[in-house]
Each structure stands twice: as C-alpha cells, then as structure tokens.
Amino acid sequence: MSVQTVEAVVSRLREDQLLKGPLLVNWHAGEPLALPPQFYRSRIPAFTPLANDGIAVEQSLQTNGILIDDAFCELFQEFNIAVGVSVDGPAFVHDRERLTRAGRPTHARTEGGMSKLRAHGISFNAICVLTDFSLQHPDAIYEYFRDSKVRAVAFNIEEIEGVNRTSSISNHGYNDRFRAFLERFWTRVEGDGGVLQVREFDDMEARILDRHQRRNSQTDPFVNLNVAWNGDWSTFCPELLGVSFPEYPTFMLGNVHHGSMRAALATEAFKRLYFDIQAGVDACRSECAYFEVCGGGNPSNKISENGSFRSTATINCRNRILVVGDFIMDRIEERICARKSHPALDRAEEKISVEP
Ligand code: SF4
C-alpha cells in the first residue's frame, strides 16, 4: 500500500465525515512484518491530520511473530503500536498447523519474536486458533500463555470462512468439547487469580451485563472499513475483502482514489449487500433466543457456511455465542447465588433488580 493510498484513505474519511470517535488502524491480513519498519514509519504519519481534528488514532497489527527483531520493537515503541501474536499454544499444538510453505515448524521462530517483545518490555496479546486437537489440551495451553507473559489471549474457533473452506470442528460433539475446554481454562485462570485475561470470557460478560457493549461491528456498515493494498475498499466483515461467491463476484464497493465513500451508499452493490445482511439479522432476531447478546452473527460465516447472508446459525455462532454465552451465564448465576463480592456481579445484581 503506497503512501498516496494511505493519504487517500485519510482524505476520504475526513471529506466524507465518517469519523465520530476513535479510529483503530489495524494492519492485518497476510503477514504485516514482511514489510520493513520503514514502510510503517513513512505511512503512519499520514494519519496525523485526523489527530489534528481531535480524533484519537490507535495503531495495531497482528503478526505471526517470526520476523520481530530489535528494529520492529523500536518501531512498536515509537508509534505505540499494539501487537497481537498469532500463536496456538505450546509447540506440540502450534506446529501441527502452523508450518512454513516448505512444511517446517514455526513455533521456535514465533517464540524468538515473543522473546524480543519481552526483552523490550512490550506487552502483547495472543490469538490462538482452537482445533479439535487443541481442545484436548487446556492445561498445556493455559500454562503456555501464562508463562509466556501474554497479557490477554483470544480464541479463534477454526472457522469455515473466507479462503478457509474446511474446519476440524464441524464434526459432531464439538460444542461439548469446547465447553469442557472453557470450564478447565476458567478453573485455571481463577486458580491463578486472573493473571491471564481471556477475550471470550470478558467480552461475553460485558455483552450480558451491559447492553451498550452489544453492538455488532460485522453487520453495521462502516464500523469496519476494510482497505486493500490498491485502495479498493469494502465494509462489514474484513474477511469479505478477498473472496467471491457466484452471486457476489466481488464485495468491493469502491476505491479510495476514485470517488467518495458516502456516494457508495446509493449504489446497487451496496444496497444489495446491506439488505441481504439485514435480512439475516432480522431472521436471527425472530428465531434466536441469543440475539440480544449476538446481534445477528457474522455475515462472512453465514455466506461461507450456509451460502447466504439471509441465513442464521453457523458453527461459529454455536460456539462463540451459544456455548460461551451459556457458560458465562452459569458463572454469573453461580456467583450471584454464592453472593461473592465482584464488581461485575454487583452491577449484574443492580441490573437484575431494575430489569426483571
Ligand atoms: S447466535 Fe447465531 S442464530 Fe443466534 S443471533 Fe447469533 S448468528 Fe443468529
């Protein structure tokens, strides 16, 4: 992505007045550190006009960690870039799936990158993909992240989405095994006093206890703006950026070098995408008891698994919403019954007393 394209993104955001609050810039998709630190040094300043407008801009990136060295650590510190490392736990789990193109294991190299981060005092999060195999090893995975000094871990259930056309978790009984994994992980987190944060636990608790946390960024247009290297852009789920389906040859809605983003709202391409996604949200609203904490799921999962945005349940929502939602609701009820003091539970009790 050229400097001119980054500048054009910023100009479109300002001219179309698309920003009301903070902007999170996430350098994602592919391996962002395949580009040298100078790439980011010459592009991040393009966001300065937004800061001058009073818009808080945060930078983040997701990396496999292999290429992290001292120069990248200095870059992260210079621009306060939040770093997420894709690592699936200890080597015997990680190296089953994450191999080089030549088929070699990558865990030791990812570990090398994480050591650099620790040596520079940079805290980081991890994204851990859960496969059928990982679910058998909650203790090993917990201990790995705790001992790696990871600030927070997020679990990505292996999905049928975008270019990933199969999943090891679509087989029968996965939901029960996922629940058992969560139960064991929760026990270990509590046992160590919560030194490791878990996105799934915190996010679901917030969704249950606070209705303001329930916005679904995947179904509302322009919450996510997804821009490709050449300035082509789309919205809704980032995974739609590089895929196509027979009824949707492209999800691109424009190019930052040519025309306003607001103008795209009037195009047939946007209207069709929007109304198809909203039909799926409406179907979820009328069919699913979990709609309040979900908001209608992930359109990219729906079209990848069910062949239509106008559909409802997917493997992803059964795990991420139903299994996690039931699990966290059980924990909340247990704590309330035990009358344990906990700030989140005090809020829950308050809400339950005014919102029967
Ligand atoms: S949990 Fe699934 S079926 Fe229910 S609202 Fe969410 S996406 Fe729809």
Coordinates of C-alpha atoms and ligand atoms in Angstrom, one line a residue:
M1 CA 0.0 0.0 0.0
S2 CA 1.6 3.2 -1.2
V3 CA 1.9 6.4 1.0
Q4 CA -0.5 8.0 -1.5
T5 CA -3.1 5.3 -0.9
V6 CA -2.9 5.7 2.9
E7 CA -3.2 9.5 2.4
A8 CA -6.3 8.9 0.2
V9 CA -7.9 6.8 2.9
V10 CA -7.4 9.6 5.4
S11 CA -8.8 12.2 3.0
R12 CA -11.9 10.1 2.3
L13 CA -12.5 9.6 6.0
R14 CA -12.3 13.4 6.6
E15 CA -14.2 14.6 3.5
D16 CA -17.0 12.1 4.0
Q17 CA -17.1 12.9 7.7
L18 CA -17.1 9.2 8.6
L19 CA -15.4 9.5 11.9
K20 CA -17.1 10.5 15.1
G21 CA -14.9 8.8 17.7
P22 CA -11.6 7.0 18.0
L23 CA -10.1 5.2 15.0
L24 CA -8.3 1.9 15.4
V25 CA -6.0 1.2 12.4
N26 CA -5.3 -2.5 12.2
W27 CA -2.5 -3.6 9.8
H28 CA -3.8 -7.1 9.1
A29 CA -4.2 -9.9 6.6
G30 CA -1.1 -11.6 5.2
E31 CA 2.0 -11.0 7.4
P32 CA 2.4 -7.3 8.0
L33 CA 6.0 -7.6 9.2
A34 CA 7.0 -8.9 5.7
L35 CA 7.4 -5.2 5.1
P36 CA 10.3 -3.4 6.8
P37 CA 9.9 -0.9 9.7
Q38 CA 10.4 2.0 7.2
F39 CA 7.2 1.0 5.5
Y40 CA 5.2 1.9 8.7
R41 CA 7.4 4.9 9.5
S42 CA 6.6 6.5 6.2
R43 CA 2.8 5.7 6.3
I44 CA 1.7 6.1 9.9
P45 CA 2.3 9.9 9.8
A46 CA -0.4 10.1 7.1
F47 CA -2.9 9.8 10.0
T48 CA -1.7 13.0 11.7
P49 CA -4.5 15.2 10.1
L50 CA -7.1 13.1 12.0
A51 CA -5.3 13.6 15.3
N52 CA -5.3 17.3 14.5
D53 CA -9.1 17.0 14.0
G54 CA -9.3 15.7 17.6
I55 CA -9.7 12.1 16.5
A56 CA -7.8 9.6 18.7
V57 CA -5.9 7.2 16.4
E58 CA -4.5 3.9 17.6
Q59 CA -2.3 1.6 15.6
S60 CA -2.2 -2.1 15.9
L61 CA -1.1 -5.1 14.0
Q62 CA -1.4 -8.9 14.1
T63 CA 1.7 -10.9 13.3
N64 CA 3.0 -14.5 13.4
G65 CA 5.9 -13.1 15.3
I66 CA 8.6 -14.8 13.2
L67 CA 10.1 -11.5 11.9
I68 CA 10.0 -9.5 15.2
D69 CA 13.5 -8.1 15.8
D70 CA 15.0 -5.1 17.7
A71 CA 14.2 -2.8 14.8
F72 CA 10.5 -3.7 14.9
C73 CA 10.4 -3.5 18.7
E74 CA 11.7 0.1 18.4
L75 CA 9.0 0.8 15.8
F76 CA 6.3 -0.6 18.1
Q77 CA 7.5 1.6 20.9
E78 CA 8.0 4.8 18.8
F79 CA 4.4 4.7 17.5
N80 CA 2.8 2.9 20.5
I81 CA 1.6 0.1 18.2
A82 CA -0.4 -2.6 19.9
V83 CA 0.9 -6.0 19.0
G84 CA -1.0 -9.3 18.7
V85 CA 0.9 -12.5 18.0
S86 CA -0.8 -15.5 16.3
V87 CA 0.4 -18.5 18.4
D88 CA -1.7 -21.6 19.2
G89 CA 0.0 -22.6 22.5
P90 CA 3.0 -24.9 23.1
A91 CA 5.0 -26.3 20.2
F92 CA 3.2 -29.7 20.1
V93 CA -0.1 -27.9 19.4
H94 CA 1.1 -24.9 17.3
D95 CA 3.4 -26.9 15.0
R96 CA 0.6 -29.3 13.9
E97 CA -1.0 -26.4 11.9
R98 CA 1.4 -23.5 11.6
L99 CA 4.1 -24.6 9.2
T100 CA 6.2 -22.8 6.6
R101 CA 5.5 -23.2 2.9
A102 CA 8.2 -25.8 2.9
G103 CA 6.4 -27.7 5.7
R104 CA 8.8 -26.7 8.6
P105 CA 7.6 -25.9 12.1
T106 CA 7.4 -22.3 13.1
H107 CA 6.9 -22.3 16.9
A108 CA 10.6 -21.8 17.8
R109 CA 10.7 -18.8 15.5
T110 CA 7.5 -17.3 16.9
E111 CA 8.9 -17.8 20.4
G112 CA 12.0 -15.9 19.3
G113 CA 9.9 -12.9 18.3
M114 CA 8.0 -13.0 21.6
S115 CA 11.3 -13.1 23.5
K116 CA 12.3 -9.9 21.7
L117 CA 9.0 -8.2 22.8
R118 CA 9.6 -9.3 26.4
A119 CA 13.2 -8.1 26.3
H120 CA 12.0 -4.6 25.1
G121 CA 9.3 -4.6 27.8
I122 CA 6.5 -4.6 25.2
S123 CA 3.3 -6.2 26.4
F124 CA 1.3 -8.1 23.8
N125 CA -1.8 -10.2 23.2
A126 CA -2.2 -13.5 21.5
I127 CA -4.7 -15.0 19.1
C128 CA -4.9 -18.8 19.5
V129 CA -6.8 -20.8 16.9
L130 CA -8.6 -23.8 18.5
T131 CA -8.8 -27.0 16.6
D132 CA -10.3 -30.3 17.6
F133 CA -6.8 -31.3 18.7
S134 CA -6.2 -28.2 20.9
L135 CA -9.4 -28.9 22.9
Q136 CA -7.8 -31.9 24.4
H137 CA -5.0 -29.8 26.0
P138 CA -6.5 -26.9 28.0
D139 CA -3.9 -27.2 30.8
A140 CA -0.9 -27.1 28.5
I141 CA -2.3 -24.2 26.5
Y142 CA -3.2 -22.3 29.7
E143 CA 0.3 -22.8 31.2
Y144 CA 1.9 -21.8 28.0
F145 CA 0.2 -18.4 27.8
R146 CA 0.5 -17.7 31.5
D147 CA 4.2 -18.5 31.4
S148 CA 4.8 -16.5 28.2
K149 CA 3.6 -13.4 30.0
V150 CA 0.9 -12.8 27.4
R151 CA -1.4 -10.0 28.6
A152 CA -4.6 -11.5 27.1
V153 CA -5.5 -14.4 24.8
A154 CA -8.3 -14.5 22.3
F155 CA -9.5 -17.8 21.0
N156 CA -10.5 -18.1 17.3
I157 CA -12.5 -21.2 16.7
E158 CA -11.3 -22.7 13.4
E159 CA -14.0 -21.5 11.0
I160 CA -15.3 -22.1 7.6
E161 CA -14.8 -18.6 6.4
G162 CA -13.2 -16.7 3.6
V163 CA -10.5 -18.8 2.0
N164 CA -10.7 -21.5 4.8
R165 CA -13.2 -24.0 3.3
T166 CA -13.0 -26.7 5.9
S167 CA -12.8 -26.9 9.7
S168 CA -11.7 -29.7 12.1
I169 CA -14.5 -28.6 14.4
S170 CA -17.5 -29.2 12.3
N171 CA -17.8 -32.8 13.5
H172 CA -20.3 -34.0 16.0
G173 CA -19.8 -33.2 19.7
Y174 CA -17.5 -30.2 19.2
N175 CA -19.8 -27.9 21.3
D176 CA -19.5 -30.2 24.3
R177 CA -15.7 -30.5 24.0
F178 CA -15.4 -26.7 23.6
R179 CA -17.5 -26.2 26.8
A180 CA -15.2 -28.7 28.6
F181 CA -12.2 -26.8 27.4
L182 CA -13.7 -23.5 28.6
E183 CA -14.5 -24.9 32.0
R184 CA -11.0 -26.2 32.5
F185 CA -9.4 -22.9 31.3
W186 CA -11.7 -20.9 33.6
T187 CA -10.7 -23.0 36.6
R188 CA -7.0 -22.4 35.8
V189 CA -7.5 -18.7 35.3
E190 CA -9.4 -18.4 38.6
G191 CA -6.8 -20.6 40.3
D192 CA -4.0 -18.2 39.4
G193 CA -6.0 -15.1 40.4
G194 CA -6.8 -14.0 36.8
V195 CA -3.3 -13.1 35.7
L196 CA -4.2 -14.0 32.1
Q197 CA -7.2 -12.3 30.5
V198 CA -9.4 -14.2 28.1
R199 CA -11.2 -12.3 25.5
E200 CA -14.1 -14.7 25.2
F201 CA -14.9 -14.5 29.0
D202 CA -14.5 -10.8 29.3
D203 CA -16.4 -10.0 26.0
M204 CA -19.3 -12.3 26.8
E205 CA -19.6 -11.0 30.4
A206 CA -19.7 -7.4 29.1
R207 CA -22.3 -8.3 26.5
I208 CA -24.6 -10.0 29.1
L209 CA -24.2 -7.3 31.7
D210 CA -24.1 -4.2 29.6
R211 CA -26.4 -3.6 26.6
H212 CA -24.1 -0.8 25.4
Q213 CA -21.5 -3.5 24.7
R214 CA -23.7 -5.4 22.3
R215 CA -23.1 -3.6 19.0
N216 CA -22.3 -6.0 16.2
S217 CA -19.5 -4.4 14.1
Q218 CA -19.9 -7.1 11.4
T219 CA -23.4 -6.2 10.5
D220 CA -23.3 -2.4 10.7
P221 CA -21.8 -0.7 7.7
F222 CA -18.7 1.5 8.2
V223 CA -18.0 0.3 11.7
N224 CA -15.2 -1.7 9.9
L225 CA -13.7 -0.1 6.8
N226 CA -11.5 -2.7 5.0
V227 CA -9.0 -1.3 2.5
A228 CA -6.9 -3.4 0.2
W229 CA -3.3 -2.6 -0.9
N230 CA -4.5 -0.8 -4.0
G231 CA -7.2 1.3 -2.3
D232 CA -10.2 -0.9 -3.1
W233 CA -12.4 -0.9 -0.1
S234 CA -15.3 -2.8 1.4
T235 CA -17.2 -2.8 4.8
F236 CA -18.9 -5.2 7.2
C237 CA -16.6 -8.3 7.8
P238 CA -12.9 -7.9 6.9
E239 CA -12.9 -11.5 5.6
L240 CA -15.0 -10.4 2.6
L241 CA -12.2 -8.4 1.2
G242 CA -10.5 -11.2 -0.8
V243 CA -13.3 -13.6 -1.5
S244 CA -16.1 -14.1 -4.1
F245 CA -19.2 -16.2 -4.4
P246 CA -21.4 -16.9 -7.5
E247 CA -24.0 -14.4 -6.5
Y248 CA -21.3 -11.9 -5.2
P249 CA -18.4 -11.8 -7.7
T250 CA -16.9 -9.0 -5.5
F251 CA -17.5 -7.2 -2.3
M252 CA -15.5 -4.2 -3.3
L253 CA -17.7 -1.0 -3.1
G254 CA -15.2 1.5 -4.4
N255 CA -11.6 2.7 -4.4
V256 CA -10.2 5.5 -2.2
H257 CA -8.6 7.1 -5.3
H258 CA -11.8 7.4 -7.1
G259 CA -14.9 9.0 -5.6
S260 CA -16.4 9.4 -2.2
M261 CA -17.4 6.6 0.2
R262 CA -20.7 8.1 1.1
A263 CA -21.6 8.0 -2.6
A264 CA -21.3 4.2 -2.4
L265 CA -24.4 4.1 -0.2
A266 CA -26.5 4.9 -3.2
T267 CA -25.1 2.1 -5.4
E268 CA -27.0 -1.1 -6.2
A269 CA -23.9 -3.1 -5.0
F270 CA -24.1 -1.6 -1.5
K271 CA -27.9 -1.8 -1.2
R272 CA -28.0 -5.4 -2.2
L273 CA -25.2 -6.3 0.3
Y274 CA -26.8 -4.2 3.0
F275 CA -30.3 -5.6 2.6
D276 CA -29.1 -9.2 2.4
I277 CA -27.1 -8.8 5.6
Q278 CA -30.0 -7.1 7.3
A279 CA -32.4 -9.9 6.2
G280 CA -30.1 -12.3 8.0
V281 CA -30.1 -10.1 11.1
D282 CA -33.9 -10.0 11.0
A283 CA -34.1 -13.8 10.7
C284 CA -31.8 -14.1 13.7
R285 CA -33.9 -11.6 15.7
S286 CA -37.1 -13.6 15.1
E287 CA -35.6 -17.1 15.6
C288 CA -32.8 -17.0 18.1
A289 CA -33.0 -16.6 21.9
Y290 CA -29.4 -15.3 22.0
F291 CA -30.0 -12.4 19.6
E292 CA -29.7 -9.8 22.3
V293 CA -26.0 -10.7 23.1
C294 CA -25.1 -11.6 19.5
G295 CA -26.8 -9.0 17.2
G296 CA -27.1 -11.4 14.3
G297 CA -23.7 -13.0 13.9
N298 CA -21.0 -12.8 11.3
P299 CA -22.2 -12.4 7.7
S300 CA -19.0 -13.8 6.4
N301 CA -19.5 -17.1 8.3
K302 CA -23.1 -17.2 7.1
I303 CA -22.3 -16.9 3.4
S304 CA -19.3 -19.2 3.7
E305 CA -21.2 -21.9 5.6
N306 CA -24.8 -21.5 4.5
G307 CA -24.4 -20.0 1.1
S308 CA -26.5 -16.9 2.0
F309 CA -26.3 -13.8 4.1
R310 CA -30.0 -14.3 4.7
S311 CA -29.4 -17.3 6.9
T312 CA -29.0 -17.7 10.7
A313 CA -26.9 -20.2 12.7
T314 CA -23.3 -21.1 11.9
I315 CA -20.6 -23.3 13.5
N316 CA -19.0 -20.0 14.7
C317 CA -22.1 -18.7 16.4
R318 CA -23.0 -22.0 18.0
N319 CA -19.6 -21.9 19.8
R320 CA -18.8 -18.2 20.2
I321 CA -22.3 -17.2 21.3
L322 CA -24.3 -20.2 22.5
V323 CA -21.6 -22.2 24.2
V324 CA -19.7 -19.2 25.6
G325 CA -22.9 -17.4 26.5
D326 CA -24.3 -20.4 28.4
F327 CA -21.0 -20.9 30.2
I328 CA -20.6 -17.3 31.3
M329 CA -24.3 -17.0 32.3
D330 CA -23.8 -20.1 34.5
R331 CA -20.8 -18.5 36.2
I332 CA -22.7 -15.2 36.7
E333 CA -25.6 -17.1 38.3
E334 CA -23.3 -19.2 40.5
R335 CA -21.5 -16.1 41.8
I336 CA -24.8 -14.3 42.5
C337 CA -26.1 -17.4 44.3
A338 CA -22.9 -17.6 46.3
R339 CA -23.1 -13.8 47.0
K340 CA -19.5 -13.5 46.2
S341 CA -18.4 -9.8 46.0
H342 CA -17.3 -8.9 42.5
P343 CA -17.6 -5.6 40.7
A344 CA -19.2 -7.0 37.6
L345 CA -21.6 -9.1 39.7
D346 CA -22.6 -6.1 41.8
R347 CA -23.6 -4.4 38.5
A348 CA -25.4 -7.5 37.4
E349 CA -27.4 -7.7 40.6
E350 CA -28.3 -4.0 40.2
K351 CA -29.5 -4.5 36.7
I352 CA -31.4 -7.6 37.5
S353 CA -33.2 -5.7 40.3
V354 CA -34.3 -3.0 37.9
E355 CA -34.6 -5.0 34.7
P356 CA -36.6 -8.2 35.6
Ligands
SF4_1 S1 -26.3 -16.9 17.8 FE1 -26.4 -17.5 15.6 S2 -28.5 -17.8 15.2 FE2 -28.4 -16.6 17.1 S3 -28.5 -14.4 16.6 FE3 -26.3 -15.0 16.6 S4 -25.9 -15.6 14.5 FE4 -28.1 -15.6 14.7

